[in-house]
mmCIF file of C-alpha atoms in Angstrom:
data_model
loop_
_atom_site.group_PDB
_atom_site.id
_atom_site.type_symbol
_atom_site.label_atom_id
_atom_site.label_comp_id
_atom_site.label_asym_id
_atom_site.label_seq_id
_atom_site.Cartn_x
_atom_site.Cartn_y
_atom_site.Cartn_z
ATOM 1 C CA UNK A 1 47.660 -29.158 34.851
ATOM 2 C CA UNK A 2 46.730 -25.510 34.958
ATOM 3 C CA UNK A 3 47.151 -25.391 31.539
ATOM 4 C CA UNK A 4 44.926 -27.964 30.530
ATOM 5 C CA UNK A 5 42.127 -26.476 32.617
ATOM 6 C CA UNK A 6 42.756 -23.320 31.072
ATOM 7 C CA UNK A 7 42.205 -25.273 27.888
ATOM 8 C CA UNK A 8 39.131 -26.776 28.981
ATOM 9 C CA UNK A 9 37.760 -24.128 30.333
ATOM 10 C CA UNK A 10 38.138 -21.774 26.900
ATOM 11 C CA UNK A 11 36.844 -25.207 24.925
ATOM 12 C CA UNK A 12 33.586 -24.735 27.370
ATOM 13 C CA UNK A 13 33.204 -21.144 26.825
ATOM 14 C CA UNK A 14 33.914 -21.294 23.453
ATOM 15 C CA UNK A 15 30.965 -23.731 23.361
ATOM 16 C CA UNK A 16 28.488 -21.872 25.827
ATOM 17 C CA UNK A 17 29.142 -18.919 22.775
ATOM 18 C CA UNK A 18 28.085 -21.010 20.347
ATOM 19 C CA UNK A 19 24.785 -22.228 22.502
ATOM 20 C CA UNK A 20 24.131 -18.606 23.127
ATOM 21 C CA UNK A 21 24.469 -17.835 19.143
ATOM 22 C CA UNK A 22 22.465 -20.755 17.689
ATOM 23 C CA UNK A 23 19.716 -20.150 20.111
ATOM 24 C CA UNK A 24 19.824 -16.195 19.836
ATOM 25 C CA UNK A 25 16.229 -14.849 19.328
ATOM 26 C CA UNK A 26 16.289 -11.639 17.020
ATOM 27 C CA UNK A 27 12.522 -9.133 17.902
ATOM 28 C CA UNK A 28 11.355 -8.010 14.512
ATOM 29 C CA UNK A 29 8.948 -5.255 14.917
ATOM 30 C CA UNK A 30 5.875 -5.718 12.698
ATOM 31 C CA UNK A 31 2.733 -2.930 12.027
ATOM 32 C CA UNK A 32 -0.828 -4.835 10.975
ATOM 33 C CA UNK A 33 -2.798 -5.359 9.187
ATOM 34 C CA UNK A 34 -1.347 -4.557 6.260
ATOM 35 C CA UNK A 35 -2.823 -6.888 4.018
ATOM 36 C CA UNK A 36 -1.012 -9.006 2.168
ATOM 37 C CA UNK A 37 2.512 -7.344 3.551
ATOM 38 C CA UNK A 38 1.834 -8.760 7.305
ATOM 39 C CA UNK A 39 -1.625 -9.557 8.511
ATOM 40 C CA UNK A 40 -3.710 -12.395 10.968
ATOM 41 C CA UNK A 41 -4.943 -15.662 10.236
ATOM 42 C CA UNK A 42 -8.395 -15.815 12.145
ATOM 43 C CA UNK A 43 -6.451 -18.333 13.985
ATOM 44 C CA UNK A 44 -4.596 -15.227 15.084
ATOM 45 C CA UNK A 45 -1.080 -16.459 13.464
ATOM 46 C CA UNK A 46 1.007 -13.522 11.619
ATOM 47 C CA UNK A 47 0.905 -14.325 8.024
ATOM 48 C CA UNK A 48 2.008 -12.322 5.170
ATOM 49 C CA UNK A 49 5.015 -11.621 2.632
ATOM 50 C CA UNK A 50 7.194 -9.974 5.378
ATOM 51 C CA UNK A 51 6.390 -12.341 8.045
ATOM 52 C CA UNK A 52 7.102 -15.590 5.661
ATOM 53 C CA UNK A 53 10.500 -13.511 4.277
ATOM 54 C CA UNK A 54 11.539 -12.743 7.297
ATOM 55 C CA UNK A 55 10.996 -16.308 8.834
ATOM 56 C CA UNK A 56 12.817 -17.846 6.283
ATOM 57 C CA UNK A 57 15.792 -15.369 6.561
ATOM 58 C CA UNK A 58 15.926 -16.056 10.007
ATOM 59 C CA UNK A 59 16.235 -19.774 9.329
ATOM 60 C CA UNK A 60 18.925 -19.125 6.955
ATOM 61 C CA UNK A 61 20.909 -17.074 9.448
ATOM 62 C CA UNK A 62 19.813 -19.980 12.143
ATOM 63 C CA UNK A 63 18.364 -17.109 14.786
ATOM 64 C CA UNK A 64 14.703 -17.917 16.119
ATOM 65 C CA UNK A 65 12.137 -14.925 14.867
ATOM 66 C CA UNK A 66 10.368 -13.181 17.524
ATOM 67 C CA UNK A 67 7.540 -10.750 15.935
ATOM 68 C CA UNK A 68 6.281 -7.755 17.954
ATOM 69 C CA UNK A 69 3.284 -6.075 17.134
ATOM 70 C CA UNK A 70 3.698 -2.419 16.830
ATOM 71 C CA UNK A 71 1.671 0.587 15.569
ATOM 72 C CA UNK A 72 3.418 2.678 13.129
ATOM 73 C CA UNK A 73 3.394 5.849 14.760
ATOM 74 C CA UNK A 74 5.839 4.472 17.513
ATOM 75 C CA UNK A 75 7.775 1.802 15.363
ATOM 76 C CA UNK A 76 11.151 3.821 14.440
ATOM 77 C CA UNK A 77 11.191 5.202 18.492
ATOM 78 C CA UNK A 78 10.662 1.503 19.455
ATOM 79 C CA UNK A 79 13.432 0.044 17.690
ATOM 80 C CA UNK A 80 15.744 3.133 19.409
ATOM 81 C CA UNK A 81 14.312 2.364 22.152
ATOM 82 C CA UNK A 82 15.387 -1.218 22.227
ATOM 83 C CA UNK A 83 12.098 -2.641 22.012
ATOM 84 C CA UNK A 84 13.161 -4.934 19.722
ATOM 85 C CA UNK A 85 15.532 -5.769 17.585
ATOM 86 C CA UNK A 86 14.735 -4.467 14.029
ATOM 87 C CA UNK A 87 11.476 -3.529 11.676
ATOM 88 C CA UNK A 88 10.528 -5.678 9.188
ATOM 89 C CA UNK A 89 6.618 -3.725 7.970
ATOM 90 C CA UNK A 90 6.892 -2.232 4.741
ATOM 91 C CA UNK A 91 9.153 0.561 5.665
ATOM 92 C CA UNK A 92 10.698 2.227 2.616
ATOM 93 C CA UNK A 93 13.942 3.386 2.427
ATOM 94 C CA UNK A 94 13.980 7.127 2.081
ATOM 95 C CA UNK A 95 17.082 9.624 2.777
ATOM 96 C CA UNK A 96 14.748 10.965 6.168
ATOM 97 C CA UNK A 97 14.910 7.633 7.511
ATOM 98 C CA UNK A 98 17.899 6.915 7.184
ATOM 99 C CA UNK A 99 19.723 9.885 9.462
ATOM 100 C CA UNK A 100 17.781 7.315 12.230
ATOM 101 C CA UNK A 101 18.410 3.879 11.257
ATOM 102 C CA UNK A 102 20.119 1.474 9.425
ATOM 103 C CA UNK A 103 18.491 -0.449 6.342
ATOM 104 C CA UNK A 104 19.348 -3.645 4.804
ATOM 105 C CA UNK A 105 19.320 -4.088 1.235
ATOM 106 C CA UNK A 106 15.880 -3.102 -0.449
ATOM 107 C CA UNK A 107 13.770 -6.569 -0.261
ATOM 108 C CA UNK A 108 10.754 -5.157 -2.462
ATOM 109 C CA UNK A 109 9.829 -2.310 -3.997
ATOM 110 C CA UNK A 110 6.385 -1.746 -4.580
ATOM 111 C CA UNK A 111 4.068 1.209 -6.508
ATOM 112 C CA UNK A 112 1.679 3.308 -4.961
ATOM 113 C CA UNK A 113 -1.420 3.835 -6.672
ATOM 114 C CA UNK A 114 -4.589 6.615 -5.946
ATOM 115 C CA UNK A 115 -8.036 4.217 -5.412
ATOM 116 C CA UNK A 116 -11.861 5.056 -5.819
ATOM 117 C CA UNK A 117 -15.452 3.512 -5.731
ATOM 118 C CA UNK A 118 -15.970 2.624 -9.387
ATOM 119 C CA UNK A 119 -18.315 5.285 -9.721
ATOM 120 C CA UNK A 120 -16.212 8.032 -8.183
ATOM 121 C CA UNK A 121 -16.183 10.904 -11.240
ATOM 122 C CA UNK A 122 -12.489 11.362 -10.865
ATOM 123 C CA UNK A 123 -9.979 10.235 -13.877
ATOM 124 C CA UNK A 124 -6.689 11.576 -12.901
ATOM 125 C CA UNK A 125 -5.772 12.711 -8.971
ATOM 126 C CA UNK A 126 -5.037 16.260 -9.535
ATOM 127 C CA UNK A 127 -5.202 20.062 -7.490
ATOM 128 C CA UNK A 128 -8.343 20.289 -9.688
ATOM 129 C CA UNK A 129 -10.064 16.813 -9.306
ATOM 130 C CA UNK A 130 -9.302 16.448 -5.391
ATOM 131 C CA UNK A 131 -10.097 20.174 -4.435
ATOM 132 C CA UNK A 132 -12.591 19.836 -1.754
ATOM 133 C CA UNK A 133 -12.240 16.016 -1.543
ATOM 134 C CA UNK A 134 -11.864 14.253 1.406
ATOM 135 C CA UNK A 135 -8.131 11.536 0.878
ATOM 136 C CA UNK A 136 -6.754 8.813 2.958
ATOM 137 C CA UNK A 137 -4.038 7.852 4.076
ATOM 138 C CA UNK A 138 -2.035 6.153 6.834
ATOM 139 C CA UNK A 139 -0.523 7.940 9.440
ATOM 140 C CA UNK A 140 3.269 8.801 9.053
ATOM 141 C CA UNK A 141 3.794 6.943 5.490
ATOM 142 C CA UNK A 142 5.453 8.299 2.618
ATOM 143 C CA UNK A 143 1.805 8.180 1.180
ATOM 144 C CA UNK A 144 0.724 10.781 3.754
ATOM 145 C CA UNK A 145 4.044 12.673 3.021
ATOM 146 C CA UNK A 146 3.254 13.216 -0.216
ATOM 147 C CA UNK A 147 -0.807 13.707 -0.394
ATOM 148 C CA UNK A 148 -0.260 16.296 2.220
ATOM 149 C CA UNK A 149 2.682 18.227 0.429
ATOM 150 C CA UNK A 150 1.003 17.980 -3.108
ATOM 151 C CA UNK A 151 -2.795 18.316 -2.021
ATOM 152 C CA UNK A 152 -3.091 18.791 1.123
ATOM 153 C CA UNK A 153 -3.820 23.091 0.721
ATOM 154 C CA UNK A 154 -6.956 21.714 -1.798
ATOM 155 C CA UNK A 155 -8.210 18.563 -0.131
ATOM 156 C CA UNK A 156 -8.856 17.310 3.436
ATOM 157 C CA UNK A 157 -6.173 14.838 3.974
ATOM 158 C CA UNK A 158 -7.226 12.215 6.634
ATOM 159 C CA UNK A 159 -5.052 10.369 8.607
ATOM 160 C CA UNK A 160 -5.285 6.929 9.696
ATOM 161 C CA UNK A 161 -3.402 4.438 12.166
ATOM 162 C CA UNK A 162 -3.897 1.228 10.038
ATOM 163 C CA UNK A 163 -4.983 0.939 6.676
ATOM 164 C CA UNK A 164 -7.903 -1.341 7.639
ATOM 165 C CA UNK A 165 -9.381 1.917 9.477
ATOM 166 C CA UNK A 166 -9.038 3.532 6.233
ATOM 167 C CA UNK A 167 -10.924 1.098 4.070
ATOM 168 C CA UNK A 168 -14.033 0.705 6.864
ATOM 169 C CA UNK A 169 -14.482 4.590 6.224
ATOM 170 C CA UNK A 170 -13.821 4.193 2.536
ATOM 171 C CA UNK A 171 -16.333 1.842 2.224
ATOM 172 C CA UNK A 172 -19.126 3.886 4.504
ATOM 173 C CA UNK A 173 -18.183 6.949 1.967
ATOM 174 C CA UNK A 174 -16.689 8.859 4.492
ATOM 175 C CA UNK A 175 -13.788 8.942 1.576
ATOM 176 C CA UNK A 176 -13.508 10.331 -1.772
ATOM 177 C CA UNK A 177 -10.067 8.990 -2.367
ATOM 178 C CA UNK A 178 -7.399 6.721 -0.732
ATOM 179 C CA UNK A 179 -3.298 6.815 -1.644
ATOM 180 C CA UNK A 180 -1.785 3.209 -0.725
ATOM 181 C CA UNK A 181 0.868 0.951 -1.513
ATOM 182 C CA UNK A 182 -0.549 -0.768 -4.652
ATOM 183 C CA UNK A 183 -0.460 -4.529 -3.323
ATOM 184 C CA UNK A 184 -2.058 -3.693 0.006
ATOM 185 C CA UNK A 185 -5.209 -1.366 -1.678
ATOM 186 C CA UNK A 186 -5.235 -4.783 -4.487
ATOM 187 C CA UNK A 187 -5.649 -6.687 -1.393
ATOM 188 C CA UNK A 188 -7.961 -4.278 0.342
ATOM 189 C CA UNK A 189 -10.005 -2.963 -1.818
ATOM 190 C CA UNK A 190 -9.912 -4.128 -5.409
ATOM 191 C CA UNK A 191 -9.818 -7.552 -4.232
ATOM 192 C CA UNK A 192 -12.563 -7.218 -1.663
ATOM 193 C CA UNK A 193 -16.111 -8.866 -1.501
ATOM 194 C CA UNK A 194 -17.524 -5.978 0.092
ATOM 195 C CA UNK A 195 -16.679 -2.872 -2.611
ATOM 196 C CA UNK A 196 -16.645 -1.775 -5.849
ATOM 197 C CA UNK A 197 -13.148 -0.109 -6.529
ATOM 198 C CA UNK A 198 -10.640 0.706 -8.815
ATOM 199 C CA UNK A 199 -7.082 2.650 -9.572
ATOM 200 C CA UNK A 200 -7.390 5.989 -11.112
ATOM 201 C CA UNK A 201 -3.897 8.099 -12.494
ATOM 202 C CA UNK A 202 -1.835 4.538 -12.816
ATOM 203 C CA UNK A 203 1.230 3.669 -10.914
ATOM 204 C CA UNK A 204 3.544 5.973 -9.174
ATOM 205 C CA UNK A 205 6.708 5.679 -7.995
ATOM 206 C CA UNK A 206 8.664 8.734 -8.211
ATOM 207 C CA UNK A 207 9.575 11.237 -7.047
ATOM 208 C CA UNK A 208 12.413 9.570 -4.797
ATOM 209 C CA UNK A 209 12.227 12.170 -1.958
ATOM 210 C CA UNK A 210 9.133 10.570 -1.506
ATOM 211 C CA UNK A 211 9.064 6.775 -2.500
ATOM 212 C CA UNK A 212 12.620 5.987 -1.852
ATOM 213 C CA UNK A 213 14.177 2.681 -3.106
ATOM 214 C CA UNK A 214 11.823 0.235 -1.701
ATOM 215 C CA UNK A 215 11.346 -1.648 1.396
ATOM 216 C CA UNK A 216 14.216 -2.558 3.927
ATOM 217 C CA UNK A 217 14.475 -3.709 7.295
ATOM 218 C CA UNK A 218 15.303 -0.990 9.551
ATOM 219 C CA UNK A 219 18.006 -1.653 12.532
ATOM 220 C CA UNK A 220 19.684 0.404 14.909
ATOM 221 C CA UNK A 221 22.714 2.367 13.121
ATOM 222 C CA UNK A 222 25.200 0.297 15.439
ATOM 223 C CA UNK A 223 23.837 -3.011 14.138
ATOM 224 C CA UNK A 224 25.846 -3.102 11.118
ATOM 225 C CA UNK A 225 27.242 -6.887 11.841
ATOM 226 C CA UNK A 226 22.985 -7.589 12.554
ATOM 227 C CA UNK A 227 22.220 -5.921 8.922
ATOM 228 C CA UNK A 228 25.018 -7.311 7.552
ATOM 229 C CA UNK A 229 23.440 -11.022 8.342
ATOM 230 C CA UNK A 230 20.237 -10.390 7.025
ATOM 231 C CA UNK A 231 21.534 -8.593 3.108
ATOM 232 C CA UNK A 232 23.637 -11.929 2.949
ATOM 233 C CA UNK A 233 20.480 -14.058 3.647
ATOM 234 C CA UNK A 234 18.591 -12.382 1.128
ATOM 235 C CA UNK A 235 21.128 -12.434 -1.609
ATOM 236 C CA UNK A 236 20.952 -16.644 -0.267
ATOM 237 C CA UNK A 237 17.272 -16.563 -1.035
ATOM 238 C CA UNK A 238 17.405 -15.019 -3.722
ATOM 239 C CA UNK A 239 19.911 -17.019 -5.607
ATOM 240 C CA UNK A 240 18.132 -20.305 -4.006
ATOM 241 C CA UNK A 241 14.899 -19.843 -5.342
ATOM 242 C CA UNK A 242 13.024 -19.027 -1.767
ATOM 243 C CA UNK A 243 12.256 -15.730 -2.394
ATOM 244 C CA UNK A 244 10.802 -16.154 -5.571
ATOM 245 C CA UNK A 245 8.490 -18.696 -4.037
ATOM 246 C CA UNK A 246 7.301 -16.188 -0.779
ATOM 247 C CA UNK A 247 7.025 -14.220 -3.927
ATOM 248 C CA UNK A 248 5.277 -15.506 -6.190
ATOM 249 C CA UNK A 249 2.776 -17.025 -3.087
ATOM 250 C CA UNK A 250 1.597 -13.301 -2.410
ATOM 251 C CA UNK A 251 1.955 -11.161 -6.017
ATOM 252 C CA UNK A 252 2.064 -13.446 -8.673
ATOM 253 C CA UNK A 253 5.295 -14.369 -10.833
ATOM 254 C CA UNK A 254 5.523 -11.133 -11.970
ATOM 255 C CA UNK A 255 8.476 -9.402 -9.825
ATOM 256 C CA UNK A 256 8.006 -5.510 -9.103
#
């Protein structure tokens, strides 16, 4: 008799686990707006590549997404804090990050690119063209990291909490120059119906100390069974066709 309760018992637990697991909510810590990475509907809804990747890779674990809206200056101290869970906002994956956290697999990897009003006289962002010149960037990014260490003893380099703060003084010419992820100043500002912009000195995507391998999502360092979930997703999505749907919904067929 005790035996069998014993049984039941463990059956019942054994089940209560796999409640607890199929209904587990993982907090993915999001920055916005950063147009067309994660952004609001004027419904309010999160939209945006990361939010719909992340949603679906979610699904394909079989977790419930819960997204927290967090400025970038405090998003790596949130996660360590426990806060939530794990960032999913554009982060690249540099060697500096990573004595903090734990990435997953890189997810995209995207250019950076140097933007100006159309009738800005500078050609090619150099100590020479920017001396003097006021630049842009957001607060904390690899883009800041690397205006301020190659211009910043020539050029006034202004920081930024979101990259829509940016734009708003971009576009009332309190800007010479802004340094962005390409796809986010494309959404911003060569795609907008209130400027005149375009890319000066072409793509740029080395040197690795400063533009990494892409964009991961960040976890704690003990998550590794957590991470571990989410690169065997992707690789899921990948081979399945989702991701080059998400994909090809925000950028275009063309993969970066």
């Amino acid at each position: 008799m005790k035996k069998l309760l014993s049984a039941t018992l463990l059956g019942a637990a054994l089940l209560a686990g796999t409640a607890q697991a199929q209904d587990e909510t993982v907090r993915l810590a999001v920055d916005i707006p950063y147009e067309p990475m994660e952004y609001r509907l004027p419904s309010g809804e999160l939209t945006g590549f990361d939010i719909e990747l992340g949603n679906a890779l979610c699904a394909e674990i079989g977790i419930d997404c819960e997204w927290v809206v967090q400025g970038w200056d405090g998003i790596i101290p949130g996660l360590l804090s426990r806060k939530y869970d794990a960032i999913m906002s554009s982060m690249t994956i540099n060697d500096q990050r990573r004595q903090q956290v734990l990435f997953s697999d890189p997810y995209f990897t995207p250019p950076s690119a140097w933007f100006v009003p159309a009738s800005s006289d500078i050609r090619t962002p150099a100590k020479e063209t920017l001396e003097g010149k006021s630049i842009g960037v957001q607060r904390g990014t690899l883009q800041d990291n690397y205006a301020t260490d190659m211009y910043g003893d020539v050029a006034n380099v202004k920081r930024y909490s979101t990259a829509g703060d940016m734009v708003l003084d971009m576009e009332s010419d309190r800007l010479d120059i802004v340094f962005l992820d390409f796809p986010v100043g494309k959404s911003t500002l060569l795609d907008s119906e209130e400027g005149n912009y375009k890319v000066v000195g072409g793509m740029i995507t080395e040197p690795k100390k400063y533009f990494g391998d892409g964009f991961g999502i960040a976890f704690r360092q003990r998550d590794e069974d957590l991470a571990q979930q989410f690169n065997d997703a992707l690789a899921t999505l990948k081979e399945n066709g989702t991701y080059d749907e998400i994909f090809e919904k925000y950028f275009g067929n063309k993969k970066q």
